[in-house]
Coordinates of C-alpha atoms and ligand atoms in Angstrom, one line a residue:
Chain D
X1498 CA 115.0 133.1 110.8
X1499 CA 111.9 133.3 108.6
X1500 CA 109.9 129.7 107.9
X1501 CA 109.1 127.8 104.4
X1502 CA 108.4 129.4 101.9
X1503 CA 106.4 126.6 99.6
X1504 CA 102.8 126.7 99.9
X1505 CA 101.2 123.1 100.4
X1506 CA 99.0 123.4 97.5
X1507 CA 101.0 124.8 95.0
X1508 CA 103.5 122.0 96.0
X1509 CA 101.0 119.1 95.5
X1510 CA 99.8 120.5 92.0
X1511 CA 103.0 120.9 90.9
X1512 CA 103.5 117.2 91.8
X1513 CA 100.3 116.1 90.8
X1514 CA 101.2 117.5 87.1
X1515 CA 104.1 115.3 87.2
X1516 CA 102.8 112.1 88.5
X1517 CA 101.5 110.2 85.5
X1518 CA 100.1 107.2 85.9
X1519 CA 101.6 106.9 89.6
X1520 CA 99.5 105.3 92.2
X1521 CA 99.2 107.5 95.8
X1522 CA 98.5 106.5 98.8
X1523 CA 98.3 109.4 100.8
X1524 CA 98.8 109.9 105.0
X1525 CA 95.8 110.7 107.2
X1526 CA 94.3 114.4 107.1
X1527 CA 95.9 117.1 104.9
X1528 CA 97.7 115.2 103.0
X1529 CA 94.9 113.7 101.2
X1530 CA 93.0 117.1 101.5
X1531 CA 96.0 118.4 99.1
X1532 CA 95.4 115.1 96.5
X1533 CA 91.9 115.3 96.5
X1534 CA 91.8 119.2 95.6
X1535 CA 94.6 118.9 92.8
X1536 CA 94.4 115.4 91.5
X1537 CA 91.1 113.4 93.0
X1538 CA 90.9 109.6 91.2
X1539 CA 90.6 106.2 92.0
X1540 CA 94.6 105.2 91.9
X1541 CA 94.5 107.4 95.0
X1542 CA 93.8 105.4 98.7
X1543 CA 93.7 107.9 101.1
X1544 CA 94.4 106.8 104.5
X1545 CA 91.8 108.0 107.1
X1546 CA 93.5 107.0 110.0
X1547 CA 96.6 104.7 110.9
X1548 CA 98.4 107.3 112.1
X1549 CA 102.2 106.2 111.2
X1550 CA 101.7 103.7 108.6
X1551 CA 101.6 105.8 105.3
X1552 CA 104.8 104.5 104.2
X1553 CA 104.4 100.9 104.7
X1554 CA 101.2 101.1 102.9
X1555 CA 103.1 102.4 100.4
X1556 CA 105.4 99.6 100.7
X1557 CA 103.5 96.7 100.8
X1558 CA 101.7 98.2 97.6
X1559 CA 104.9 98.8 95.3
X1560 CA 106.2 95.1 96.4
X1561 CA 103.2 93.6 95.0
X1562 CA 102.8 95.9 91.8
X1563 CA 107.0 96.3 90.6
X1564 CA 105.6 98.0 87.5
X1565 CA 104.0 101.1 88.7
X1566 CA 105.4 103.4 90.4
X1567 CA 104.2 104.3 93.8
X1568 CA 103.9 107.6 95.5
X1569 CA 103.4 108.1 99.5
X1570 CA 102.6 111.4 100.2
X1571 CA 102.4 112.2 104.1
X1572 CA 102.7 114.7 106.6
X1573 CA 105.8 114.7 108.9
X1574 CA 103.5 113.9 112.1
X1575 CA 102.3 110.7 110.3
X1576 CA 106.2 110.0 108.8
X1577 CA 107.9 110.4 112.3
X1578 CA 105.4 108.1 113.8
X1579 CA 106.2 105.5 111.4
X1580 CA 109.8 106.3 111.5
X1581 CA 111.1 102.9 111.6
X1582 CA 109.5 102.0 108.4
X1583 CA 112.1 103.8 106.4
X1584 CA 114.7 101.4 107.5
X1585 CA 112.1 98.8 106.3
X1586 CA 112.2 100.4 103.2
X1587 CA 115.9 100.4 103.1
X1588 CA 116.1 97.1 103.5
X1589 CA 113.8 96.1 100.8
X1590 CA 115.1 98.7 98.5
X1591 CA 111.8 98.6 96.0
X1592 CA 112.7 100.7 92.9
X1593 CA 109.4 102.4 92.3
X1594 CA 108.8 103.5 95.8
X1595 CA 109.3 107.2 96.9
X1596 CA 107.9 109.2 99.5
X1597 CA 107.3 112.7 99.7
X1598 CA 106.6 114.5 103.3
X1599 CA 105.1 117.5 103.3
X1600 CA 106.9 118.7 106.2
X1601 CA 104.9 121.9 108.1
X1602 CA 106.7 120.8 111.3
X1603 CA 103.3 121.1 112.5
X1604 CA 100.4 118.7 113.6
X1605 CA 98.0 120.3 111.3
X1606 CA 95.1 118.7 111.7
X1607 CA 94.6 118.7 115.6
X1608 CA 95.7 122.3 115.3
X1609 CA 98.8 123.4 114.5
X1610 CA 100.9 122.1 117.5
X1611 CA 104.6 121.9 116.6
X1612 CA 105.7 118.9 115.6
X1613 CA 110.0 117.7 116.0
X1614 CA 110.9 119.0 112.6
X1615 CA 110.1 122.2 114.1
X1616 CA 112.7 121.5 116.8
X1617 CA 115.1 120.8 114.7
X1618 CA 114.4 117.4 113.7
X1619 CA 115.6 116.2 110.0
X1620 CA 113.6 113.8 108.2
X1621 CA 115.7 113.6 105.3
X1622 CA 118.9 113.2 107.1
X1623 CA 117.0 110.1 108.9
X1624 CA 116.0 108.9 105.9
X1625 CA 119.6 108.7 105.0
X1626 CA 120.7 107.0 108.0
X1627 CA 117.9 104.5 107.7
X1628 CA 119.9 103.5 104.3
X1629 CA 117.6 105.6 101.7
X1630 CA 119.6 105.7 98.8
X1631 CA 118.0 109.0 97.9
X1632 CA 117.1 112.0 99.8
X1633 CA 116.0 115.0 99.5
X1634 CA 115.1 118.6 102.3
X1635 CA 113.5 120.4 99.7
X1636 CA 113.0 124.2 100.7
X1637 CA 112.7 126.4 97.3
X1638 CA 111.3 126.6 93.6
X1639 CA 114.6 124.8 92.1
X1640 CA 114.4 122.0 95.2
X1641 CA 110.8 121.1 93.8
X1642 CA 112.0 121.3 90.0
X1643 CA 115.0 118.9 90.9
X1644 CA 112.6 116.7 93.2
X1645 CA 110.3 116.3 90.2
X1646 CA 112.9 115.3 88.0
X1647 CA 113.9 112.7 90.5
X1648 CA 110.5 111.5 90.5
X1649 CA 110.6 111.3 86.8
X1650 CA 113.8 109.4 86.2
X1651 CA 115.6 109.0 89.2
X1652 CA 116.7 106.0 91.3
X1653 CA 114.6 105.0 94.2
X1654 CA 113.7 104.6 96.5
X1655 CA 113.4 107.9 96.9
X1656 CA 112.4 110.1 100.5
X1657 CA 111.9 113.7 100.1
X1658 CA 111.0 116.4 102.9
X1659 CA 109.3 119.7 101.0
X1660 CA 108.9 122.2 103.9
X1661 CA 106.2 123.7 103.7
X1662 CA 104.1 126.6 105.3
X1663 CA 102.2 126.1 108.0
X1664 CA 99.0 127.5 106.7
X1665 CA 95.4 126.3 107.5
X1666 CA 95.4 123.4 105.0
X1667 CA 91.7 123.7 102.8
X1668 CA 89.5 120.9 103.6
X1669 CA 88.5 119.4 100.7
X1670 CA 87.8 116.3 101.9
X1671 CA 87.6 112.8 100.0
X1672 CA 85.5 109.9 100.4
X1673 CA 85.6 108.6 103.7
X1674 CA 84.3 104.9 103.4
X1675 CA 87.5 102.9 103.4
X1676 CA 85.7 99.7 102.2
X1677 CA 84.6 102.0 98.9
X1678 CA 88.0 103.4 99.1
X1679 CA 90.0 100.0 99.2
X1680 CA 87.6 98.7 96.2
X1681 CA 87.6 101.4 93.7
X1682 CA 91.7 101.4 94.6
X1683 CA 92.1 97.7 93.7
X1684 CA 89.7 98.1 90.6
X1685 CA 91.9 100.7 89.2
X1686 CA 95.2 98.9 89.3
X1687 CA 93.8 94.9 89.0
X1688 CA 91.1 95.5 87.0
X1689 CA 87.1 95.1 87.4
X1690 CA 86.9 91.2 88.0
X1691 CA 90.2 90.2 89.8
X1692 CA 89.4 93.4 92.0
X1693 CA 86.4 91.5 93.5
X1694 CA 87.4 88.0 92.9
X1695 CA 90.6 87.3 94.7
X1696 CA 92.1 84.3 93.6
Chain L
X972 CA 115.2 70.9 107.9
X973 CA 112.1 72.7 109.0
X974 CA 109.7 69.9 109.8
X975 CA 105.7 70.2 112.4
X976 CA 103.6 73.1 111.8
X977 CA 106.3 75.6 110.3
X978 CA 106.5 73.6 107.5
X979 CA 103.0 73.3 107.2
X980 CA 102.2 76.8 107.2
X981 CA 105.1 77.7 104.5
X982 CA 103.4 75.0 102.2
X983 CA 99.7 76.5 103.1
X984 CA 101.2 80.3 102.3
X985 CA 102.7 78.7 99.0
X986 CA 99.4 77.2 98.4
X987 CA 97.5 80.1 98.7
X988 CA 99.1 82.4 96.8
X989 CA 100.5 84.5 99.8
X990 CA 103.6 86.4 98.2
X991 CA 104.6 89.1 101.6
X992 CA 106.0 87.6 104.6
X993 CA 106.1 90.4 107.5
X994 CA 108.0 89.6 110.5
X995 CA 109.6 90.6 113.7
X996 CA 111.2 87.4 114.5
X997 CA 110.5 85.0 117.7
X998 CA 112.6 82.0 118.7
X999 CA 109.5 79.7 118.0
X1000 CA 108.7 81.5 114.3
X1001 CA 112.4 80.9 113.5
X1002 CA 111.7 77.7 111.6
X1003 CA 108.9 79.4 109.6
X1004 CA 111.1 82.4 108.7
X1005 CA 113.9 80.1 107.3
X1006 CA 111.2 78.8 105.3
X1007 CA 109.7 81.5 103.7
X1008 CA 113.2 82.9 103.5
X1009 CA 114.4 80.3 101.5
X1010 CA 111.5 80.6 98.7
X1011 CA 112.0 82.9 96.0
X1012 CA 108.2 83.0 95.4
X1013 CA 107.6 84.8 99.3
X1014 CA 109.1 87.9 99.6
X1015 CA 109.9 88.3 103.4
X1016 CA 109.9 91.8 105.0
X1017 CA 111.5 92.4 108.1
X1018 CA 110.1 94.7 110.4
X1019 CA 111.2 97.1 113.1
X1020 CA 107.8 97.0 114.6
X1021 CA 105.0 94.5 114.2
X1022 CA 102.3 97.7 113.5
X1023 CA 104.7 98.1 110.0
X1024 CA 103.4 95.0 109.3
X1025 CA 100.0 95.9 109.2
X1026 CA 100.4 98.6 106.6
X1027 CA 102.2 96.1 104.8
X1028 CA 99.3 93.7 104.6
X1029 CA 97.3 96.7 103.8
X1030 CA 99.4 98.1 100.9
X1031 CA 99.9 94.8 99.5
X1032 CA 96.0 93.9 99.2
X1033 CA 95.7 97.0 97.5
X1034 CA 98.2 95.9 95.1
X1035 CA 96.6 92.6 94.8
X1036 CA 98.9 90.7 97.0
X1037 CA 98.2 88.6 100.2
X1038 CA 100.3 89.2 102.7
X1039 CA 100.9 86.9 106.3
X1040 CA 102.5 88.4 109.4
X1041 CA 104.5 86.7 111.8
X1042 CA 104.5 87.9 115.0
X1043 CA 105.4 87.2 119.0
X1044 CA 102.4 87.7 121.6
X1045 CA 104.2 90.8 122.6
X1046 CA 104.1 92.2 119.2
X1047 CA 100.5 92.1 118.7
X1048 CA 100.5 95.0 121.3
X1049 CA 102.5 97.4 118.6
X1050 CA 99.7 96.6 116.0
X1051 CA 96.6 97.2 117.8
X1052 CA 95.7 101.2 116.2
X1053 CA 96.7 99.8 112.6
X1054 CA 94.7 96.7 113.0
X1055 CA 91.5 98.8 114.6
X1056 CA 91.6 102.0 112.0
X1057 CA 92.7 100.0 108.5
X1058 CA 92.5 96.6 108.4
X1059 CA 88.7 96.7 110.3
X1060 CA 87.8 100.0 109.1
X1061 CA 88.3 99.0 105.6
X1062 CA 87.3 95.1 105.7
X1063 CA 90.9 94.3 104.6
X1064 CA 92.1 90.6 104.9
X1065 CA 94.7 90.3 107.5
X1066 CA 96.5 87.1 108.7
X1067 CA 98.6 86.8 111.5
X1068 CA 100.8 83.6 113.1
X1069 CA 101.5 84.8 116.6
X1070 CA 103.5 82.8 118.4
X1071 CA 102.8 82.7 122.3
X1072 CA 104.3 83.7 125.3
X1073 CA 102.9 84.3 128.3
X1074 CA 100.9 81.7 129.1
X1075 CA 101.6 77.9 129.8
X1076 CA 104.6 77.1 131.6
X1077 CA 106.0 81.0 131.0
X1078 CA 109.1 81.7 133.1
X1079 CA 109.2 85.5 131.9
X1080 CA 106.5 87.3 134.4
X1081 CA 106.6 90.3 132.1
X1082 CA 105.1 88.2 128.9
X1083 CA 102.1 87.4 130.9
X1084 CA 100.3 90.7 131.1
X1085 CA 100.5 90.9 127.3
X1086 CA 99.8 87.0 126.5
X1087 CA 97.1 87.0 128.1
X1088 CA 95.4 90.1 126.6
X1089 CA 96.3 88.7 123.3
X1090 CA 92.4 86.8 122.7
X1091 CA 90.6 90.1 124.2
X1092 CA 92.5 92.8 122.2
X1093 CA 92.3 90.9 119.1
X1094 CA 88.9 89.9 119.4
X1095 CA 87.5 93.5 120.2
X1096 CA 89.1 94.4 117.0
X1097 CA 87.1 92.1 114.9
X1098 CA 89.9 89.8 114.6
X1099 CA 89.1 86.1 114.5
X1100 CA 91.4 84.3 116.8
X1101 CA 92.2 80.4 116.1
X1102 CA 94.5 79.4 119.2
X1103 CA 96.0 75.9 118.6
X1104 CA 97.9 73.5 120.2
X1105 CA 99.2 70.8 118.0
X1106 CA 100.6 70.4 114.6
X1107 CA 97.3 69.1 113.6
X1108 CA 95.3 71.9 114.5
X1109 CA 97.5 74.6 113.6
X1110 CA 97.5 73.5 110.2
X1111 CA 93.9 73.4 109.9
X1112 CA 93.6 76.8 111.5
X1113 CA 96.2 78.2 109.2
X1114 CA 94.5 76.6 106.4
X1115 CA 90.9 78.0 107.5
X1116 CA 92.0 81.2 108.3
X1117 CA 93.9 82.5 105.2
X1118 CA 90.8 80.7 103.4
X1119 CA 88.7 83.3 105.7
X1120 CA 91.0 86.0 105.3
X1121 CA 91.4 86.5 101.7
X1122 CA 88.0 85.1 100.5
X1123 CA 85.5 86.7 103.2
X1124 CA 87.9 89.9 103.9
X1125 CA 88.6 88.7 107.5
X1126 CA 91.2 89.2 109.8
X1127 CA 91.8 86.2 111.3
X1128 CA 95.6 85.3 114.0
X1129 CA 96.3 81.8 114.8
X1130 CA 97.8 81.7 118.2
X1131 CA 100.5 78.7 118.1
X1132 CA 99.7 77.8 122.2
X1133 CA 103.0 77.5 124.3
X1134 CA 102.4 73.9 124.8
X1135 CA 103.2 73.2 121.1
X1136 CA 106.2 75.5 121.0
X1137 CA 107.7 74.0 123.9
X1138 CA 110.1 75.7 126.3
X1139 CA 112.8 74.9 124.2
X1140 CA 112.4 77.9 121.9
X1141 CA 113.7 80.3 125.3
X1142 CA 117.2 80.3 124.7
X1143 CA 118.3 82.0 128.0
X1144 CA 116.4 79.3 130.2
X1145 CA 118.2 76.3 128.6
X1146 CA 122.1 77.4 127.5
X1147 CA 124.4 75.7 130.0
X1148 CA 126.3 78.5 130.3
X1149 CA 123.2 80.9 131.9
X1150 CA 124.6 82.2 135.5
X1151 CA 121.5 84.0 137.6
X1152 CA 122.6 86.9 139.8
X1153 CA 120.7 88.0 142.6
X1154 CA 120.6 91.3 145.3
Ligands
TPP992 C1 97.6 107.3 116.6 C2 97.0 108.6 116.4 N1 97.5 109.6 117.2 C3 97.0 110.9 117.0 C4 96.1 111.2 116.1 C5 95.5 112.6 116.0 N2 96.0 113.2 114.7 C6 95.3 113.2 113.6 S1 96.0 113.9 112.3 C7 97.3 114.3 113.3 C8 98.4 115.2 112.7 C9 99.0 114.7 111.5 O1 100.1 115.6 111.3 P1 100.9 115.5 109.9 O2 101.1 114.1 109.5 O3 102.1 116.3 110.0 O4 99.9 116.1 108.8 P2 99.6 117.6 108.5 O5 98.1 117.8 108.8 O6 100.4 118.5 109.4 O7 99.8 117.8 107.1 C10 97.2 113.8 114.6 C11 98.2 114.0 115.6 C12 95.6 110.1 115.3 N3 94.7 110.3 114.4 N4 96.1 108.9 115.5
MG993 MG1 102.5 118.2 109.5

């Protein structure tokens, strides 16, 4: 059996292209590496840490802003620790919401140790039992092209696993300050003055 | 009808613009769930663990939202890394109800550990804990603290005491029809 054949990077630029005016929030370590090297701006809030709670970021974000679309892209270590937020999702059913896992059934950032997907494990098909109306194991060139015509114009909420090689992910590594983070975020999507002056 | 400090602290969340309701419910929040359910301005998430909730709050804010969570004593156990490496990290408002268990008058011996690390854990988060023990004070601490949250990026819980709860609120200790088996 040989492993993935999609390279994180080319993955992420490929869905970077197609994003738009999409807001990301993107899981702790390579994850956010990947966004910051293709598609670095402020309607990205990169988690630092929160291990597990990519997805509910996501959520909580798309509930309060139904008119853009809202990405999560995570690793599968961070998606199976929050694995009981998909049913969360499911339940709330938001229609701009979808998550992408780049799944390298590894913990890449502590160093490569195997993660479940590796044993087997299938996001996507837990996804589906949590009540995602759309999923996706993405393993090719025509999986991505279909993915990112789902993202496009499909229904969501949407979950999609990309496998992906395990490769050493390239640090490029984005501001770290989450209070700078969390304001240039909020001053992208609400605008200068309600981004500082909470009403 | 929901009446005493649920009611209260639905009209405060209307009030102050809160719009995400996270929960994992607890017999004593059921009166403020109803609530909040039954307003189509709150949009009530449930959870399958009270640390989703924290993202929630966290996503929501940075979509211009405010969020409230509505948790059991036990519950704030499952939030404690989201609460420590987001919420404080980032200076993001975060309000919590939690109601308690735990301390006065518990009959469960395995609420207590957690109740009573409740103030402590909290606390060497950054949170600011109100704990109250009356309609009265609850409301004012639920007023003051979403004031605090969402104005001065604070993370503030209430802790509704046991003593304004009442034991009523544990089911198994009051049904008629509870039969206790022994060795
Ligand atoms: C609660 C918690 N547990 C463990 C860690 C250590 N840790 C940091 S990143 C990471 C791996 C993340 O793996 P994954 O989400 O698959 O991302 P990848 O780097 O593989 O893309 C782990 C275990 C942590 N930061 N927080
Ligand atoms: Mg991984």
């Amino acid at each position: 059996m040989s492993g993935p054949e999609l390279e994180r990077d080319e993955v992420v630029s490929r869905l970077m292209q197609a994003r738009g005016d999409a807001l990301l929030i993107t899981g702790l370590g390579s994850p956010g590496w990947d966004a910051a090297a293709s598609d670095h701006r402020p309607e990205n809030f990169y988690l630092w840490g929160g291990m597990g709670c990519a997805v509910m970021t996501g959520l909580g974000c798309a509930l309060a802003r139904p008119d853009r679309k809202v990405w999560v892209l995570t690793g599968d270590g961070d998606a199976l620790m929050g694995i009981g937020s998909l049913a969360t999702v499911a339940v709330q059913r938001p229609e701009n919401l979808a998550i992408i896992v780049l799944d390298n059934e590894h913990y890449g950032e502590t160093g490569m140790q195997p993660t479940h997907t590796f044993h087997g494990t299938d996001l996507a098909a837990m996804a589906a039992g949590a009540g995602i109306p759309v999923t996706a194991l993405v393993r090719d060139d025509d999986g991505l092209s279909g993915l990112i015509d789902m993202l496009d114009g499909g229904r969501m909420p949407l979950f999609a696993a990309v496998k992906v090689r395990a490769g050493k992910p390239k640090p490029v590594l984005p501001p770290r300050d989450g209070t700078y983070l969390k304001t240039r975020f909020r001053q992208a999507v609400l605008g200068p003055t309600e981004a500082v002056q909470p009403r | 009808m929901v009446e005493g400090w649920a009611r209260e602290a639905h009209g405060l969340f209307r009030s102050h613009g809160v719009r995400q309701v996270g929960y994992v419910p607890d017999a004593g929040l059921s009166d403020l769930i109803t609530a909040c359910e039954g307003d189509n301005d709150i949009r009530t998430v449930l959870l399958t663990s009270e640390e989703e909730g924290v993202g929630l709050a966290a996503g929501a804010w940075l979509g211009g939202e405010k969020a409230a969570l509505l948790m059991q004593s036990s519950g704030v156990g499952n939030t404690v890394n989201a609460i420590g490496s987001i919420i404080t990290a980032c200076q993001m408002p975060l309000f919590l109800v939690v109601t308690m268990r735990g301390q006065y008058g518990e009959s469960n011996p395995w609420q207590i550990p957690m109740g009573q690390a409740v103030t402590p854990v909290l606390q060497s988060l950054g949170v600011r804990v109100f704990e109250v023990e009356s309609d009265r004070e609850a409301a004012d601490a639920i007023e003051a603290g979403l004031k605090m949250a969402f104005l001065s990026n604070a993370a503030v819980a209430v802790l509704i005491g046991q003593r304004l709860i009442g034991a009523k609120s544990f089911i198994a200790d009051v049904a008629e029809e509870t039969r206790h088996v022994g060795a």
